[in-house]
Structures are given as structure tokens and as C-alpha cells.
PDB file of C-alpha atoms in Angstrom:
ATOM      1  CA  UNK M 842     -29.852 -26.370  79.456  1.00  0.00           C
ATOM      2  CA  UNK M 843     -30.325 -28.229  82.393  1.00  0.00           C
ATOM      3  CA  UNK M 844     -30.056 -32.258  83.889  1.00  0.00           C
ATOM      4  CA  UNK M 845     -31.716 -34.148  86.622  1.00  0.00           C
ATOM      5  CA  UNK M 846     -29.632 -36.163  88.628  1.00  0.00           C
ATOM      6  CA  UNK M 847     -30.574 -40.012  90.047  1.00  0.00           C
ATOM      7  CA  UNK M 848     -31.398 -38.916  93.130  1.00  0.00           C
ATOM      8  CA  UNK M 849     -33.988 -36.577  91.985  1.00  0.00           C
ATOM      9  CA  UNK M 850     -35.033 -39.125  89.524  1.00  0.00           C
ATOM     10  CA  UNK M 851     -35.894 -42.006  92.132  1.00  0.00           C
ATOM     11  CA  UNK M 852     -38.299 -40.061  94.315  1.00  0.00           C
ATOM     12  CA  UNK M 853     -40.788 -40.344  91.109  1.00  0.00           C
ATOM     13  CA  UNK M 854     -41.096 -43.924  92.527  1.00  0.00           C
ATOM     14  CA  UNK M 855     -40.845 -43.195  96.334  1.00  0.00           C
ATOM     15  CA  UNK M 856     -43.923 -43.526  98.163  1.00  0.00           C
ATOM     16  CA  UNK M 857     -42.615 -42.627 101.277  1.00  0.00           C
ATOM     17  CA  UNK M 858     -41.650 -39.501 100.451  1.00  0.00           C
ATOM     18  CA  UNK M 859     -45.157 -38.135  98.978  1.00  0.00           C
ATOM     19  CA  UNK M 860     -43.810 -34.078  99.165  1.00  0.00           C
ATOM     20  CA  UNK M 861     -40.458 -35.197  97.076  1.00  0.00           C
ATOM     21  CA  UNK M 862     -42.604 -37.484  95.128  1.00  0.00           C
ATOM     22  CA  UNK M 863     -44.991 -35.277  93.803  1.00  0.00           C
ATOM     23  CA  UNK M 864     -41.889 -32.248  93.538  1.00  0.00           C
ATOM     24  CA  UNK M 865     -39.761 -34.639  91.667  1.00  0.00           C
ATOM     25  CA  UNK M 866     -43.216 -35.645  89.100  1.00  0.00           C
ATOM     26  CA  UNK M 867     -43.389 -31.566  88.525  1.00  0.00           C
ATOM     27  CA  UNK M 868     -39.889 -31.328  88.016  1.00  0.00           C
ATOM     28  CA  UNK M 869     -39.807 -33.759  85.374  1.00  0.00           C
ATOM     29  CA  UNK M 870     -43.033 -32.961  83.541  1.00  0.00           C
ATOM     30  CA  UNK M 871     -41.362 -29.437  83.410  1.00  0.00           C
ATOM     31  CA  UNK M 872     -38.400 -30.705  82.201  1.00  0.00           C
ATOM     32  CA  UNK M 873     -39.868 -32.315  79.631  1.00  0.00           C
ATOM     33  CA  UNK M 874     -40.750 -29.094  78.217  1.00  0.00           C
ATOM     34  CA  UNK M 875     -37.685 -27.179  77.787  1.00  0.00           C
ATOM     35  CA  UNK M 876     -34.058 -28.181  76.742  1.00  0.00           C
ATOM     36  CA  UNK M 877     -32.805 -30.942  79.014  1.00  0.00           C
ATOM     37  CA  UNK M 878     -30.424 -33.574  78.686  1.00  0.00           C
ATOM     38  CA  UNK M 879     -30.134 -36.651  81.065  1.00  0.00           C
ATOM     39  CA  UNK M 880     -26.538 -38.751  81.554  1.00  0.00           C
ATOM     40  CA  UNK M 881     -26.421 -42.169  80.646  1.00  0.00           C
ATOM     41  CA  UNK M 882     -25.064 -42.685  83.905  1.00  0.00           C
ATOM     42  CA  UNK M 883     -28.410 -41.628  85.334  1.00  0.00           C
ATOM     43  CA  UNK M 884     -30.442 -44.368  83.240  1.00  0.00           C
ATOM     44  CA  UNK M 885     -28.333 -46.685  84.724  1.00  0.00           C
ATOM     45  CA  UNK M 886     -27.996 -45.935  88.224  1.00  0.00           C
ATOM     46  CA  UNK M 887     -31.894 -45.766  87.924  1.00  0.00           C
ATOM     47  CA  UNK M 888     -32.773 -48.988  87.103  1.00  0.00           C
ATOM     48  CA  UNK M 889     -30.298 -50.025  89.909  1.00  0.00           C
ATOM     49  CA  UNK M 890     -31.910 -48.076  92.769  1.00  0.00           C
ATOM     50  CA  UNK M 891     -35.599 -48.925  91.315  1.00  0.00           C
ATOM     51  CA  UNK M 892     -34.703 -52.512  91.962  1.00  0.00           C
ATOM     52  CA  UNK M 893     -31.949 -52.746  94.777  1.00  0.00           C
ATOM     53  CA  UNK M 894     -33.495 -50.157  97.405  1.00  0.00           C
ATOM     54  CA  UNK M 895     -36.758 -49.409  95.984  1.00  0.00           C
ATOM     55  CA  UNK M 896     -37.337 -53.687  95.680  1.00  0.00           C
ATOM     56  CA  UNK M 897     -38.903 -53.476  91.936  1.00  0.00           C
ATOM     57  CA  UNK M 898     -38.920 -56.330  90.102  1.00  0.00           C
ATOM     58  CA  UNK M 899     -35.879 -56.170  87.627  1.00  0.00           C
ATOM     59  CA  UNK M 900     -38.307 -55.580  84.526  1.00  0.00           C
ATOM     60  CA  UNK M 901     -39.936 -53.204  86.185  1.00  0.00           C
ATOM     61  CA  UNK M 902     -36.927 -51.143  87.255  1.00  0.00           C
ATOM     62  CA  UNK M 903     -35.509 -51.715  83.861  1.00  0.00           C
ATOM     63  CA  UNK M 904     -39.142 -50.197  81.810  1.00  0.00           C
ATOM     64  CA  UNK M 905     -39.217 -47.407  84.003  1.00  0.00           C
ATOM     65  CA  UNK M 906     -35.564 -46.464  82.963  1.00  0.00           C
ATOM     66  CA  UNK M 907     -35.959 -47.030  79.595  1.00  0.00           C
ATOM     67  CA  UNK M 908     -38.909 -44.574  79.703  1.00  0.00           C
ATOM     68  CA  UNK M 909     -36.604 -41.736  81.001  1.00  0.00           C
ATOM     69  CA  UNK M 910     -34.042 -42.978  78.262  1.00  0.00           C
ATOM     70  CA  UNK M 911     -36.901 -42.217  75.445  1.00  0.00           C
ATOM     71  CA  UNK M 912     -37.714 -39.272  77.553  1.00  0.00           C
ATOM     72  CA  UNK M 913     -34.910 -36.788  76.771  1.00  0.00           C
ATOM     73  CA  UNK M 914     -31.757 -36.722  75.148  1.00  0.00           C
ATOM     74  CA  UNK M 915     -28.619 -38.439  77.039  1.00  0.00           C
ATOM     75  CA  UNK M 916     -25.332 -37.321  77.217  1.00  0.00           C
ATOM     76  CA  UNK M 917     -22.330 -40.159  77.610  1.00  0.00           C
ATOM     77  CA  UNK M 918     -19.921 -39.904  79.808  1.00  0.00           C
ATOM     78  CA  UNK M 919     -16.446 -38.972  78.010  1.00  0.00           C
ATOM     79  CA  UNK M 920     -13.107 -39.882  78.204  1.00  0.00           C
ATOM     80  CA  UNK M 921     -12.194 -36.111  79.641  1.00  0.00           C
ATOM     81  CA  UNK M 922     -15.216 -36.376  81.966  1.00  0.00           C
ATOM     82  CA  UNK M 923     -13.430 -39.373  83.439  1.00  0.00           C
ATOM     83  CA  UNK M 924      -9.988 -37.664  83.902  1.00  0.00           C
ATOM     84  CA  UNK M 925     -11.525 -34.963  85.677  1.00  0.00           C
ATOM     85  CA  UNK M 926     -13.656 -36.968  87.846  1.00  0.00           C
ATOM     86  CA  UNK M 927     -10.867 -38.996  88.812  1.00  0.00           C
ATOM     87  CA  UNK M 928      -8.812 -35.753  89.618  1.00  0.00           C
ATOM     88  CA  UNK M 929     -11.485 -34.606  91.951  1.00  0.00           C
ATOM     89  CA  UNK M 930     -12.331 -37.375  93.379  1.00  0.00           C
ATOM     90  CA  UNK M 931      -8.465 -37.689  94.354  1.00  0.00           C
ATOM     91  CA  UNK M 932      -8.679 -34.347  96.052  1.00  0.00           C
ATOM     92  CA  UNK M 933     -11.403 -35.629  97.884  1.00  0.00           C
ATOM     93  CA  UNK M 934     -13.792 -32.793  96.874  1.00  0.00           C
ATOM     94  CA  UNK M 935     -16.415 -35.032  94.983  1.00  0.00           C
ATOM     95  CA  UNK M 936     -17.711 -38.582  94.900  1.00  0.00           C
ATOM     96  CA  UNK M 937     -16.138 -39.901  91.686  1.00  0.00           C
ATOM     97  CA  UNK M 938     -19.795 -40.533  90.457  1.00  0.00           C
ATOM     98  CA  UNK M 939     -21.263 -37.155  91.533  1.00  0.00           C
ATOM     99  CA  UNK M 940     -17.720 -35.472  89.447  1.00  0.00           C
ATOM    100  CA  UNK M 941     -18.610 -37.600  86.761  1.00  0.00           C
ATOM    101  CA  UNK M 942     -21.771 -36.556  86.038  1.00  0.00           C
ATOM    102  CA  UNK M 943     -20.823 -33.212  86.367  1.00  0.00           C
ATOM    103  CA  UNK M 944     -18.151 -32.826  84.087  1.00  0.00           C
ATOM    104  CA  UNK M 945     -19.717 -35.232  81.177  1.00  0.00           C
ATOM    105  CA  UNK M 946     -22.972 -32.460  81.762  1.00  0.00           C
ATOM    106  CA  UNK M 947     -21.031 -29.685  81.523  1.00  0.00           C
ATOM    107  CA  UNK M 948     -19.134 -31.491  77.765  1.00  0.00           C
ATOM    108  CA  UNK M 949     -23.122 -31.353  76.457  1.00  0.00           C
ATOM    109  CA  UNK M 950     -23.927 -28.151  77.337  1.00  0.00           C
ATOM    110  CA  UNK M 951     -25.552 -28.595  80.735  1.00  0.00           C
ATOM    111  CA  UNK M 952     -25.577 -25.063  82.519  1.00  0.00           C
ATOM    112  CA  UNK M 953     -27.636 -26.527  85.732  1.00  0.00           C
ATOM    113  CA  UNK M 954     -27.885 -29.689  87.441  1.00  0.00           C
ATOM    114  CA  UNK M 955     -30.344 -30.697  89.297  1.00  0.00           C
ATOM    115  CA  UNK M 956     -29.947 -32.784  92.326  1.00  0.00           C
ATOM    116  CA  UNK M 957     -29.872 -32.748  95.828  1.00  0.00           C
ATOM    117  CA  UNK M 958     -26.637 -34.811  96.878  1.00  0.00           C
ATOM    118  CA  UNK M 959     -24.504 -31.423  96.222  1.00  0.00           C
ATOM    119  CA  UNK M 960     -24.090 -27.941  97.634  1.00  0.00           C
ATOM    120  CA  UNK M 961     -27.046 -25.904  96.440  1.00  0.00           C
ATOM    121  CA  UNK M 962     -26.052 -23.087  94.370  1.00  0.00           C
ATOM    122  CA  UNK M 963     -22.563 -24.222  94.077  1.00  0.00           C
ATOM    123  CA  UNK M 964     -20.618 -24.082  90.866  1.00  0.00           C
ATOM    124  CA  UNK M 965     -18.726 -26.737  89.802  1.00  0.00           C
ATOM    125  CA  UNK M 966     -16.748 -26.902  86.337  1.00  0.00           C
ATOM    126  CA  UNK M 967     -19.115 -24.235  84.884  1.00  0.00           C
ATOM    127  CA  UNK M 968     -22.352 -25.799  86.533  1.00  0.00           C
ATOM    128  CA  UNK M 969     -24.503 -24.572  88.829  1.00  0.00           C
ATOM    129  CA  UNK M 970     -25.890 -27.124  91.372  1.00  0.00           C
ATOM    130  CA  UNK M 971     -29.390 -26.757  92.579  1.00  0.00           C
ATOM    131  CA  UNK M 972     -31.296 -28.222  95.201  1.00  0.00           C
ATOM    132  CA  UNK M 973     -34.741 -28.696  93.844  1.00  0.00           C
ATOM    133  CA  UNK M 974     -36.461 -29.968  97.055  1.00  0.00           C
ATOM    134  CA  UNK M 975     -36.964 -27.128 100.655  1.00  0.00           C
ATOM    135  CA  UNK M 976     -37.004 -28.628 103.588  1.00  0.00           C
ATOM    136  CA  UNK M 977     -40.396 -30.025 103.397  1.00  0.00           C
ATOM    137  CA  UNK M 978     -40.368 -31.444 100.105  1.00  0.00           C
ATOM    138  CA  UNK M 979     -41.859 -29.371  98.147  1.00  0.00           C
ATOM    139  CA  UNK M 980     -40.226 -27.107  95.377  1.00  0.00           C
ATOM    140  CA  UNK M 981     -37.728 -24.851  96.465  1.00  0.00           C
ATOM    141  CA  UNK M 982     -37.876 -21.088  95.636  1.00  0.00           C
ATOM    142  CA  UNK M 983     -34.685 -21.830  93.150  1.00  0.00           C
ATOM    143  CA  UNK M 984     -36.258 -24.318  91.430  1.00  0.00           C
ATOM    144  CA  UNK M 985     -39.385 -22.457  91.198  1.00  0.00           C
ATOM    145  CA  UNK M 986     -37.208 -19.591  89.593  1.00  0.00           C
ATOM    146  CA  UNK M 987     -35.736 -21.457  87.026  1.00  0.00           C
ATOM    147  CA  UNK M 988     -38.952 -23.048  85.981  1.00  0.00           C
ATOM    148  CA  UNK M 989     -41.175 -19.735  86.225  1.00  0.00           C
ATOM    149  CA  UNK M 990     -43.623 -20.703  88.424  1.00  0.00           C
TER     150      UNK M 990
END
């Protein structure tokens, strides 16, 4: 099973990144096709970027992540998630956030996560991290594996 991080997520609505744009639309058309779960904490941190960085009106920011909330099943974050996430963030290995999400995936089954603010191919807690995006923008060959194409 696999997740889509925020950061992934907001490039659906970035116009000036067209190549990431139009990767991030395949990725989670794809998605939408095979067993994936999202984190609350994604839905939320959505509708913040949509309308803090990305300047949407707050109703618009807010519809456009409660579309990916009717989208695909959520995971919350859980009370072990936290702990963890605090104990790496500590060690200064992870953000708290980025540990969070991690750990809370990895509790609902998530095998692969999606995103591009981590070291691709790296494990952490039992998931792999992968960089969807080569350097131009378009899909990268891993993401292209895991999706067939």
C-alpha cells in the first residue's frame, strides 16, 4: 500500500511548476486506482499550503482538500506515531512532521511513501521513501516502476 505526502500533493495546484504539476496529476490519478491511504495530517497541511503559499482563497483551499479527503482512505495519526516522532525528531534525524507521517503510515499498513522532502529509497520504520519527481519534473524511473508504466 502506498501514501502521498503534502508536498507531492500541492504541485497538483502549482502552475509554476508545469513538469511536477502534470507528474503529481499522474501520480494521483494512479493512485486512485490501487490501494492507497492518505494521513489526515496531509488533508490538513493541504488546505494550509493551498491558501498560505499558493494564495487560494480559504474556501477554495479548503474544497480542494476535502476532495482528496473523499478521495482515498485516511489514516490518523496515533498516539505511538507521536512517541516515535517525537523520539526522532529529538535525535535530530527527522522533522517531527515528516516522522509523524511516517510512523502513523507505517500503523495503517503503508509500505511506500511518496514524497520528495526525504531520502529517496530510504527506509524508515518499515517504509520505503520514494522520490516521485527526476530532476526535470517528470516521473522518475522508481515511480514509474512501482506504477508499471
Amino acid at each position: 500500500m502506498i501514501s502521498i505526502d503534502t508536498n507531492v500533493v500541492v504541485y497538483v495546484s502549482d502552475d509554476d511548476a508545469p513538469r511536477k504539476q502534470e507528474t503529481a496529476r499522474d501520480l494521483l490519478r494512479a493512485a486512485m486506482q490501487r490501494p492507497t491511504r492518505l494521513g489526515l495530517q496531509v488533508i490538513g497541511e493541504l488546505q494550509n499550503v493551498l491558501h498560505r503559499k499558493l494564495k487560494q482563497p480559504p474556501w477554495v483551499a479548503a474544497q480542494n482538500a476535502r476532495n482528496l479527503l473523499h478521495a482515498f482512505d485516511t489514516f490518523p495519526a496515533s498516539e505511538r506515531a507521536t512517541e516515535e516522532a517525537l523520539t526522532h525528531m529529538a535525535t535530530g534525524r527527522l522533522s517531527y512532521w515528516d516522522a509523524l507521517l511516517i510512523f502513523s503510515a507505517r500503523d495503517a499498513g503503508v509500505t511506500t511513501l511518496v514524497t520528495e522532502d526525504m531520502q529517496d529509497t530510504a527506509v524508515i520504520g518499515g517504509v520505503r521513501i520514494l522520490n516521485p519527481f527526476a530532476p526535470d519534473g517528470s516521473p522518475s524511473p522508481a515511480l514509474r516502476e512501482l506504477f508499471g508504466t
